[in-house]
Every structure is written in C-alpha cells, then in structure tokens.
Amino acid sequence: MPFQKNILCIGAGYVGGPTMAMIALKCPSCRVVVLDINKEKIDRWNSDDLPVYEPGLLQVVQAARGRNLFFRTDMEEEIRQAEIIFVSVNTPTKSYGAGSGLAADLQYWEKTARQIRNCSRSDKIIVEKSTLPVKTAQAMERILNASGNNLRFEVLSNPEFLAEGTAIQDLENPDRVLIGSRETPTGLAARMELVELYRSWVPKERIITSNIWSSELSKLVANAFLAQRISSINSISALCEKTNADVREVSRAVGTDGRIGDKFLNPSVGFGGSCFKKDILNLVYICRNYGLETVADYWEGVVRINDYQTERFFMTMLNAMFNTLAGKKICIMGFAFKANTGDTRESPAIAIAKKLLEEQALIVVTDPKALENAKADLAGIATDRVRYIDDPYEAARGCDALAVMTEWEVFRELDYRAIFTDMQKPAFLFDGRNLLDHRMLFDVGFNVYPIGTPAMTHF
Ligand code: NAD
Ligand code: UGA
C-alpha cells in the first residue's frame, strides 16, 4: 500500500530520532525518514545499539523501523520526495565572532535550509523542530525563496518540549504540542496539516496554535521559566545552609501553593543539559539586541545563580576536606546531567570533576549509562588521575569522599555500610541531589553534606 504522506526529519539526534520514531509509530500511513550527516549515528539508529539512551525508545523504534520508519543518509533523494520536512539539527551556543558565548550558532540550520532549497522539486512544509531565536522563520523563508524556482515553502514552528530520560512518555502524552504559522491562507492550511498529523494521538485540546513568532519565542521562554525555578530554589538553598532551615521543607511549603506548583523545585548542584543554559543565553542575547538591557540582566541572573551553585558545591567539598584535596580520591557518583539518560552535555559533574582535578585530586567516575560520554568530556585532562568504573562499590573503594552528581535510583539502593567500611576515614559524602538518606549515612559514620540543609558531621 502506498504511503499517504512522506515525512522527513533532518537531524537524527536526541530530538529527531525519538520524535520521528513516535510519529512513525502513531501514523502508520506516513513514511517517516530521519536523515543525518553523521553516518555512524545513522548506522546505530539502524541497529539495536541506538545512539541515544532513553527508556522505552528501543521498543518504539523496533515497532516502526523498516515498516514506515527509516534512518538514512541520502539527503537529495529524500528531500525531493518529502512533503513535510522537520528540521532538528543542533543549534549550540556560538563560540566565535559576534555574540560568542551567547547567541545561537545557526550555521547548521542555515546549511539545512540551503540543502532543502537546492534539492527540492515540489512545494513543501518546513517545520522548525530545533530551538531557535525568535524571527528565524523569516530568515528561513528568505533563504528558501531566494532561488526563484517558483516553489512554495511554508515554514512552521513546532518546538519540542520533551525532556531527556522521559522522552517517550513526553512524546506519547505531551502537556501540549505547539504549532505556530504565518496567519495567511497558505500558512493556516499548513498549520492544519500538522495539527492533523498530531491528532493521530494527541487530544485536540492539547494542540495549541499561535502565530509563528509566539511559537518560536515560547520555547525559549518555557526553558527559561523552568531553569528560573531551579535557580530560585538553589539560591534559597544557600540561605537555608546559613540559617538551619531545610530547603526540602521550604520547597514543599512553597510548592503546595497551587499558584506556584511543586514541580522543578528540587535543589541541586546545578542544572545541566544541552539546552537550559544555551537557550537562556540566547534569550539574553536577543533582549540585548533589542536594547532590553534590564530584561537581559534579569534572565542572565538565572545562569549566574546556576554557576554560583556549582562553585558553592565545590567549595563546600574543599572546605570540608580541610582545604586540601591533593592526592585524595573522590568518587563521582553519576556523570549524566540527570537520571535515565547517558547524556552529559553541560552536566555539572564536568565542572566539578575539572575543579577537583585542578586541586590535584584523584577521581573515580561511576555512572550506569554515561561513562563513554564522561571519557570524552574529560579526555586529555589529568588522565593519570581519572578512572572510570561501572560498579559503584568498586568505584568507591579506598576513596576519601563520595560526591553524588546524578539522581540515579541505583545509587539510592546501595549498601552504604559496606561502602563506608572500604573507604578512607574520615569519610565524606556530598549529596548534590539530596538523593540519599542523610540520617542513615551519618549514623553509618559518614560526614554528610546535603544541599540546602546544614551538614551532619562527626567533628
Ligand atoms: P543533537 O546534537 O543530538 O542532534 C542534532 C543532529 O543534527 C546531529 O546528529 C547532527 O549530526 C545533525 N546535523 C547537523 N547538521 C546537519 C545537516 N546539515 N544535515 C543533516 N544532519 C545534520 O541535538 P538535539 O539534542 O537533538 O537538539 C536538536 C535541537 O532540538 C536543538 O535546537 C535543541 O535545542 C532542541 N531541543 C533539544 C532537546 C533535548 O532534549 N536534547 C529538547 C527539545 C529541543
Ligand atoms: C529540558 C526541559 O525540561 C524540556 O521541556 C525541554 O524540551 C528541554 O530542556 C530542551 O529544550 O532541551 P532536559 O534538559 O532534558 O529538558 O531535562 P530537565 O528535566 O528539564 O532537567 C534539566 C536539568 O535541571 C537537569 O540537570 C536536572 O537534574 C535539573 N533539575 C531539574 C534540577 O536541578 N531540579 C529540578 O527540580 C528539576
């Protein structure tokens, strides 16, 4: 049976792969192809060793792959065939030239637009899936329409809100799907086409439509608001440590106010992930470009507090361990930026590991899914003082301190009595996630340093 629609996604990363796998699963009448310039990545998408670890992802991929889901590298042919093209390439922070360190680097984005234009022979709907600065669709339209070939490209904005570690749940049952378009007859028709696609499994009331600029901007704002909550509670954690208040109690008391809500109020060593910092900095850059300095300063504060929190955590370790870490062995428990992912991009564990190594400490990294990425992140840095060990018991053996960086459930279930026995004394535990039972650890003999509540020490 011929497919009713040809859908293409350019960029087979954390977003492109899972998102398209879900569309393919839910829309069996569509042929869904995911393309990438990275052939090794595509080979892995075609194997059972997927390039992205996400609970439930392999099952979704296996259900659709070869049926109506295909991972490929032959750009030209696939662009030609597609009626709807999602663009899900990376948009990292620019590291050169104007806006370096703040603005989004749109080079991959623009290359994709040109590829689409050069290979197209028919009208297409182009969907911005990547997170982009507000007004990018205008640039996209100008590039696409610059060839004078009389083809019609309708650009939509459909930002992705999935979180890593819960991507499959988020895609299957999203809080909302946002679709922005030009409010012209052709723009509205393209919008409806995408609405219909999502209607295959998303309830109507959860599909929000808007003008294209609101849609682009809403993605940056949603990430900024989420990160702002974490920075807000993290800033209060510093005050709690000074005042004998317990940040977990404060968080609960504040979060039970229905107007505030209880999500994203867990204090931590700092938020990580590929997007929060990059998207806020991009927002800051955009505001400054429009002369909105006070607005930019406000949002920049969210990132400043995050850096401060990670630095503060490190200083707590240094101060607690008698202001010298040289030759001490520290087990970094968790390297992923959050649980249930192998992704380490912008993980606070990277900053902490580097600072410990600068202090001449030895580090042992253990993580159930992120050791390969951890090796890449720390490649070439004091390699003789870094080890990577799967088994947390073996990793902790002989260490002076444990530092919990990721809230992996498996860390909660370890036998800390046995771990304590095999450690140097005094033994320290720094819980950057408030994951563990601090009273129990203290009773076992650890000197315990949680976030946002005074330390429990035997000194
Ligand atoms: P990623 O780096 O995992 O994947 C991007 C992929 O695009 C890479 O595999 C890269 O090789 C490919 N690519 C780049 N240029 C290409 C080209 N010209 N042709 C074909 N392929 C090309 O990035 P990601 O995490 O999937 O993020 C993609 C976008 O989605 C970003 O804008 C990000 O901000 C946004 N986003 C990410 C998440 C997340 O959880 N990671 C969630 C929501 C939104
Ligand atoms: C985040 C957003 O939650 C997604 O909606 C968005 O699509 C995505 O960014 C994106 O644009 O990339 P993600 O970064 O995958 O998703 O994961 P989060 O669950 O948001 O966690 C981000 C960081 O904040 C993690 O390091 C996490 O440990 C930390 N965090 C989260 C806290 O420190 N405290 C909290 O209460 C919640």
XYZ file of C-alpha atoms and ligand atoms in Angstrom:
540
model
C 0.000 0.000 0.000
C 1.497 3.390 -0.910
C 2.081 5.780 1.972
C -0.265 8.752 2.286
C 2.439 11.218 3.261
C 6.216 11.450 3.073
C 7.734 12.988 6.178
C 11.403 13.747 6.507
C 13.427 14.843 9.508
C 16.898 16.334 9.095
C 18.970 15.697 12.224
C 18.913 12.316 13.958
C 19.882 13.433 17.464
C 18.166 13.348 20.848
C 15.152 15.134 19.372
C 14.962 13.985 15.751
C 15.298 10.257 16.462
C 12.754 9.830 19.287
C 10.279 12.375 17.879
C 10.145 10.765 14.471
C 10.009 7.279 15.948
C 6.867 8.334 17.817
C 5.287 9.928 14.735
C 6.036 6.772 12.736
C 4.561 4.583 15.457
C 1.361 6.620 15.687
C 0.948 7.375 11.986
C 1.491 4.094 10.136
C 0.169 5.582 6.907
C 3.091 8.022 6.778
C 6.563 7.160 5.550
C 8.960 8.756 8.038
C 12.640 9.129 7.163
C 15.288 10.502 9.507
C 18.494 11.827 7.947
C 21.822 12.818 9.379
C 25.215 13.791 8.029
C 26.760 11.546 10.651
C 26.778 8.089 9.074
C 27.926 6.335 12.217
C 24.895 7.733 14.050
C 22.566 6.523 11.313
C 24.166 3.069 11.438
C 23.450 2.948 15.151
C 19.835 4.022 14.621
C 19.614 1.052 12.263
C 20.953 -1.296 14.934
C 19.721 -2.123 18.424
C 22.581 -0.117 19.907
C 20.822 3.232 19.483
C 22.930 6.401 19.703
C 20.564 7.786 22.366
C 19.647 6.045 25.601
C 16.009 6.661 26.537
C 13.787 4.293 28.489
C 11.282 2.723 26.060
C 12.874 4.165 22.923
C 14.232 0.910 21.531
C 10.784 -0.688 21.645
C 9.214 2.234 19.777
C 11.979 2.179 17.158
C 11.742 -1.581 16.743
C 7.980 -1.383 16.257
C 8.217 1.060 13.355
C 11.675 0.637 11.828
C 11.594 -0.963 8.398
C 7.789 -0.629 8.339
C 7.385 3.122 7.935
C 10.418 4.448 9.793
C 13.774 4.670 8.023
C 17.147 6.099 9.042
C 19.219 7.178 6.067
C 21.944 9.472 4.751
C 20.858 10.063 1.118
C 19.830 13.653 1.516
C 18.984 14.652 -2.049
C 16.568 11.892 -2.879
C 14.754 12.104 0.452
C 14.364 15.880 0.342
C 12.893 15.552 -3.125
C 10.280 13.025 -2.014
C 9.226 14.686 1.223
C 6.080 16.769 1.645
C 6.774 17.770 5.244
C 10.362 18.332 6.420
C 11.145 18.670 10.119
C 14.491 20.289 10.828
C 16.000 19.116 14.060
C 19.662 19.979 13.751
C 21.752 21.255 16.627
C 21.722 24.967 17.486
C 24.529 25.305 20.050
C 25.825 28.493 21.611
C 28.076 30.361 19.213
C 31.731 30.070 20.156
C 33.205 32.646 17.794
C 32.677 36.135 16.438
C 29.792 38.439 17.296
C 27.589 37.080 20.063
C 30.209 34.465 21.004
C 29.170 32.710 24.214
C 25.561 33.946 23.993
C 23.918 33.771 20.577
C 22.730 30.570 18.904
C 25.066 29.241 16.235
C 22.767 28.929 13.247
C 25.273 27.566 10.746
C 23.834 24.013 10.721
C 20.383 25.455 10.478
C 21.205 27.655 7.519
C 23.062 24.867 5.701
C 19.968 22.715 6.020
C 17.769 25.457 4.571
C 20.054 25.722 1.563
C 20.140 21.941 1.107
C 16.355 21.840 1.124
C 16.128 24.647 -1.384
C 18.714 23.143 -3.718
C 17.253 19.630 -3.734
C 13.536 20.485 -3.848
C 11.418 19.979 -6.944
C 7.998 20.446 -5.330
C 6.252 22.599 -2.672
C 6.943 21.659 0.939
C 6.085 22.407 4.524
C 9.229 23.062 6.554
C 8.887 22.582 10.293
C 11.264 24.166 12.775
C 11.784 21.488 15.409
C 15.093 22.822 16.682
C 15.009 25.563 19.297
C 15.670 28.825 17.500
C 15.834 32.553 18.114
C 12.544 34.357 17.552
C 12.328 35.544 13.916
C 14.372 32.637 12.498
C 11.452 31.567 10.322
C 11.784 34.829 8.455
C 15.410 34.056 7.604
C 14.440 30.517 6.637
C 11.726 31.797 4.298
C 14.143 34.232 2.688
C 16.742 31.529 2.024
C 14.173 29.043 0.744
C 12.541 31.529 -1.557
C 15.768 33.029 -2.899
C 16.231 30.594 -5.783
C 13.328 31.906 -7.821
C 12.237 28.384 -8.776
C 8.547 29.131 -8.114
C 8.265 26.512 -5.399
C 6.238 27.303 -2.299
C 7.794 26.652 1.134
C 5.547 27.172 4.127
C 7.587 27.462 7.329
C 6.003 26.332 10.618
C 7.354 26.429 14.143
C 6.750 23.294 16.195
C 9.207 23.387 19.099
C 9.889 20.224 21.031
C 9.282 20.142 24.790
C 10.429 16.603 25.592
C 12.839 16.145 28.474
C 15.585 13.556 28.289
C 15.050 10.466 30.382
C 11.282 10.773 29.908
C 11.254 11.478 26.160
C 8.964 8.596 25.226
C 6.385 9.442 27.905
C 6.584 13.127 26.956
C 6.095 12.360 23.267
C 3.302 9.878 23.799
C 1.434 12.037 26.251
C 2.577 15.647 25.812
C 1.316 18.507 28.013
C 0.862 20.346 24.751
C 2.013 20.444 21.169
C 2.679 23.964 19.936
C 2.315 24.855 16.281
C 2.990 28.355 15.008
C 2.424 29.561 11.481
C 2.003 32.632 9.364
C -1.615 33.711 9.592
C -2.062 33.748 5.803
C -4.385 31.293 3.992
C -1.436 29.080 2.985
C 0.157 29.383 6.426
C -3.083 28.374 8.124
C -3.522 25.442 5.726
C -0.007 24.186 6.525
C -0.739 24.626 10.225
C -3.862 22.464 9.871
C -1.902 19.768 8.104
C 0.497 19.497 11.040
C -2.369 19.658 13.542
C -3.941 16.683 11.736
C -0.720 14.706 11.957
C -0.543 15.150 15.742
C -4.281 14.496 16.063
C -3.434 10.833 15.348
C -2.679 10.512 19.054
C -2.715 13.896 20.811
C -6.097 15.164 22.109
C -7.335 18.253 20.301
C -7.286 20.481 23.375
C -3.577 19.810 23.842
C -2.644 21.110 20.418
C -2.043 24.829 20.731
C -1.708 27.033 17.690
C -0.287 30.523 17.531
C 1.452 32.985 15.311
C 4.906 31.849 14.305
C 6.882 34.356 16.401
C 4.979 33.491 19.590
C 5.721 29.840 18.962
C 9.457 30.387 18.440
C 9.670 32.625 21.485
C 7.558 30.360 23.718
C 10.141 27.587 23.507
C 12.922 29.837 24.800
C 10.622 31.224 27.469
C 9.460 27.779 28.656
C 13.067 26.680 29.177
C 13.921 29.982 30.840
C 10.989 29.639 33.274
C 11.891 26.035 34.125
C 15.527 26.926 34.734
C 14.475 30.005 36.706
C 12.600 27.814 39.175
C 15.685 25.698 39.762
C 17.874 28.770 40.217
C 15.282 30.236 42.580
C 15.294 27.197 44.860
C 19.078 26.815 44.537
C 19.580 30.411 45.635
C 17.398 29.715 48.668
C 19.390 26.552 49.415
C 22.400 28.773 50.148
C 20.346 30.760 52.646
C 18.999 27.561 54.247
C 22.516 26.308 54.887
C 23.221 29.516 56.834
C 20.006 29.568 58.829
C 19.241 25.951 59.801
C 16.200 25.945 57.537
C 15.819 22.832 55.380
C 15.379 23.637 51.700
C 13.308 20.476 51.157
C 10.817 21.709 53.727
C 10.813 25.185 52.221
C 10.345 23.709 48.753
C 7.382 21.620 49.933
C 5.798 24.514 51.807
C 6.136 26.855 48.847
C 5.235 24.291 46.184
C 1.937 23.288 47.794
C 0.592 26.725 46.859
C -1.413 25.816 43.780
C -0.377 29.073 42.125
C 3.277 28.103 42.421
C 3.112 24.324 41.931
C 5.543 21.712 43.202
C 7.490 20.786 40.072
C 11.061 21.849 39.333
C 11.735 22.933 42.875
C 14.361 20.285 43.672
C 17.602 21.942 44.715
C 20.723 20.536 43.093
C 24.386 21.047 42.355
C 23.092 22.995 39.357
C 21.059 22.293 36.269
C 22.783 20.784 33.264
C 21.698 19.553 29.870
C 22.296 20.862 26.405
C 19.517 23.418 26.410
C 18.741 25.415 29.552
C 21.944 27.425 29.585
C 22.144 27.801 25.818
C 18.515 28.868 25.470
C 18.638 31.402 28.304
C 21.850 32.890 26.961
C 20.192 33.107 23.578
C 17.233 34.900 25.166
C 19.673 37.270 26.867
C 21.382 37.937 23.548
C 18.111 38.627 21.780
C 16.977 41.022 24.522
C 20.283 42.916 24.371
C 19.957 43.143 20.591
C 16.604 44.851 21.037
C 18.095 47.191 23.655
C 16.262 45.495 26.547
C 19.231 45.515 28.921
C 17.223 45.183 32.150
C 15.298 42.212 30.801
C 18.558 40.621 29.647
C 20.174 41.161 33.054
C 17.190 39.559 34.767
C 17.483 36.321 32.777
C 21.253 36.281 32.888
C 20.869 36.050 36.656
C 19.365 32.572 36.256
C 22.588 31.318 34.681
C 24.721 33.234 37.179
C 22.982 31.538 40.106
C 23.491 28.176 38.440
C 27.238 28.722 38.085
C 27.324 30.002 41.657
C 25.579 26.846 42.901
C 28.096 24.524 41.247
C 31.004 26.616 42.521
C 29.476 26.659 46.004
C 29.161 22.871 45.972
C 32.804 22.536 45.030
C 33.883 24.998 47.752
C 31.879 23.004 50.306
C 33.862 19.911 49.312
C 37.165 21.724 49.515
C 36.431 23.408 52.843
C 35.007 20.268 54.428
C 38.046 18.231 53.458
C 40.414 20.556 55.321
C 41.103 22.802 52.324
C 43.297 20.335 50.541
C 42.291 17.722 48.014
C 45.747 16.928 46.660
C 46.182 13.158 46.471
C 42.694 12.497 47.860
C 40.487 10.084 45.983
C 36.933 11.145 45.248
C 34.220 9.019 43.732
C 31.918 10.955 41.388
C 28.621 9.127 41.530
C 26.824 9.932 38.318
C 28.085 11.905 35.352
C 24.869 12.254 33.327
C 23.176 15.654 33.655
C 20.101 13.893 35.066
C 18.956 10.327 35.707
C 17.812 7.927 32.982
C 19.992 9.349 30.262
C 23.562 8.815 29.118
C 23.770 12.472 28.043
C 26.423 14.519 29.833
C 26.131 17.782 27.919
C 26.649 20.708 30.356
C 26.457 18.254 33.239
C 27.543 19.919 36.481
C 29.645 16.774 37.014
C 32.018 18.006 34.299
C 32.689 21.289 36.103
C 33.077 19.542 39.463
C 35.430 16.891 38.036
C 37.614 19.535 36.415
C 37.818 21.578 39.604
C 38.747 18.501 41.633
C 41.468 17.636 39.151
C 42.801 21.206 39.322
C 43.142 20.630 43.069
C 45.289 17.554 42.279
C 42.645 15.110 43.492
C 42.212 11.635 42.005
C 38.746 10.922 40.731
C 36.817 7.764 40.018
C 33.719 8.208 37.892
C 30.854 5.747 38.058
C 27.592 6.010 36.109
C 25.206 3.347 34.786
C 24.890 4.915 31.311
C 27.241 7.841 30.856
C 30.796 6.515 31.191
C 31.526 6.732 27.462
C 30.450 10.360 27.336
C 32.305 11.081 30.588
C 35.509 9.760 28.995
C 35.031 12.089 26.047
C 34.283 15.067 28.326
C 37.431 14.566 30.388
C 39.688 13.365 27.563
C 43.201 14.718 27.875
C 42.721 16.159 31.379
C 44.992 14.665 34.050
C 44.357 11.215 32.593
C 46.640 9.542 35.130
C 44.333 10.739 37.925
C 40.977 9.718 36.444
C 39.388 6.268 36.413
C 36.019 5.076 35.112
C 34.398 2.132 36.857
C 30.948 0.644 36.257
C 30.499 -0.999 39.641
C 29.794 1.683 42.280
C 31.171 -0.473 45.102
C 34.479 -0.895 43.334
C 34.491 2.795 42.367
C 34.036 3.892 45.995
C 36.652 1.519 47.402
C 39.524 3.366 49.030
C 38.014 6.795 48.380
C 38.023 9.699 50.827
C 34.711 11.064 49.590
C 31.634 10.331 47.509
C 30.004 13.110 45.500
C 26.521 12.372 44.185
C 26.080 14.238 40.905
C 23.152 12.394 39.309
C 19.940 11.191 40.940
C 20.188 7.604 39.650
C 17.810 5.345 41.538
C 20.504 2.631 41.762
C 22.577 4.903 43.988
C 19.754 5.033 46.488
C 19.757 1.286 46.829
C 23.461 0.727 47.564
C 24.712 -0.756 50.829
C 26.381 2.337 52.299
C 27.524 0.461 55.378
C 29.652 -1.803 53.169
C 30.857 1.180 51.131
C 31.825 3.099 54.284
C 33.857 0.165 55.573
C 36.023 0.186 52.457
C 36.665 3.953 52.423
C 39.396 6.150 53.894
C 38.467 7.838 57.165
C 37.147 10.347 57.849
C 34.723 9.535 55.036
C 32.737 12.325 53.403
C 29.567 12.287 51.395
C 28.474 15.291 49.358
C 24.962 14.830 48.059
C 24.490 17.181 45.124
C 20.964 15.877 44.563
C 19.671 15.292 48.097
C 19.143 11.768 46.862
C 20.198 9.709 49.840
C 19.032 9.141 53.414
C 21.317 11.565 55.214
C 20.449 10.492 58.762
C 21.258 6.855 57.915
C 24.556 7.875 56.274
C 25.503 9.957 59.295
C 24.704 7.033 61.600
C 26.876 4.770 59.442
C 29.747 7.169 60.059
C 29.836 9.500 57.060
C 30.243 13.250 57.364
C 27.283 14.275 55.256
C 26.937 17.474 53.231
C 23.497 17.804 51.633
C 22.246 20.750 49.586
C 20.287 23.403 51.442
C 20.387 21.973 54.921
C 23.238 22.103 57.422
C 25.934 19.439 57.234
C 25.883 16.465 59.633
C 29.415 15.841 60.804
C 31.179 13.828 63.484
C 33.739 16.535 64.171
P 21.862 16.595 18.606
O 23.203 17.233 18.540
O 21.652 15.393 19.437
O 21.354 16.249 17.127
C 21.463 17.103 16.053
C 21.831 16.269 14.830
O 21.773 17.084 13.663
C 23.248 15.705 14.873
O 23.197 14.299 14.791
C 23.939 16.325 13.649
O 24.861 15.443 13.026
C 22.753 16.611 12.767
N 23.015 17.611 11.727
C 23.595 18.824 11.849
N 23.635 19.439 10.644
C 23.052 18.608 9.753
C 22.782 18.676 8.365
N 23.106 19.761 7.640
N 22.183 17.635 7.764
C 21.851 16.533 8.479
N 22.068 16.412 9.794
C 22.665 17.439 10.438
O 20.877 17.761 19.068
P 19.467 17.572 19.831
O 19.709 17.432 21.292
O 18.653 16.579 19.113
O 18.857 19.030 19.624
C 18.390 19.449 18.371
C 17.586 20.720 18.566
O 16.451 20.432 19.385
C 18.336 21.844 19.276
O 17.921 23.061 18.732
C 17.863 21.730 20.716
O 17.910 22.975 21.368
C 16.432 21.283 20.540
N 15.870 20.508 21.657
C 16.616 19.560 22.288
C 16.041 18.795 23.315
C 16.815 17.713 24.037
O 16.297 17.174 24.992
N 18.025 17.373 23.643
C 14.706 19.006 23.666
C 13.969 19.973 22.994
C 14.568 20.727 21.981
C 14.545 20.499 29.470
C 13.042 20.807 29.554
O 12.518 20.202 30.727
C 12.308 20.284 28.317
O 10.946 20.677 28.376
C 12.957 20.875 27.074
O 12.349 20.357 25.911
C 14.428 20.517 27.054
O 15.060 21.022 28.267
C 15.179 21.137 25.931
O 14.753 22.115 25.362
O 16.266 20.595 25.690
P 16.038 18.357 29.913
O 17.151 19.352 29.913
O 16.161 17.159 29.067
O 14.675 19.079 29.485
O 15.781 17.835 31.407
P 15.126 18.521 32.700
O 14.319 17.510 33.369
O 14.483 19.804 32.396
O 16.392 18.791 33.612
C 17.345 19.794 33.293
C 18.335 19.922 34.440
O 17.699 20.517 35.574
C 18.896 18.591 34.919
O 20.265 18.738 35.216
C 18.101 18.312 36.177
O 18.754 17.480 37.075
C 17.949 19.721 36.723
N 16.810 19.876 37.660
C 15.544 19.631 37.239
C 17.053 20.327 38.944
O 18.204 20.579 39.331
N 15.987 20.488 39.781
C 14.703 20.250 39.398
O 13.783 20.437 40.220
C 14.482 19.803 38.098
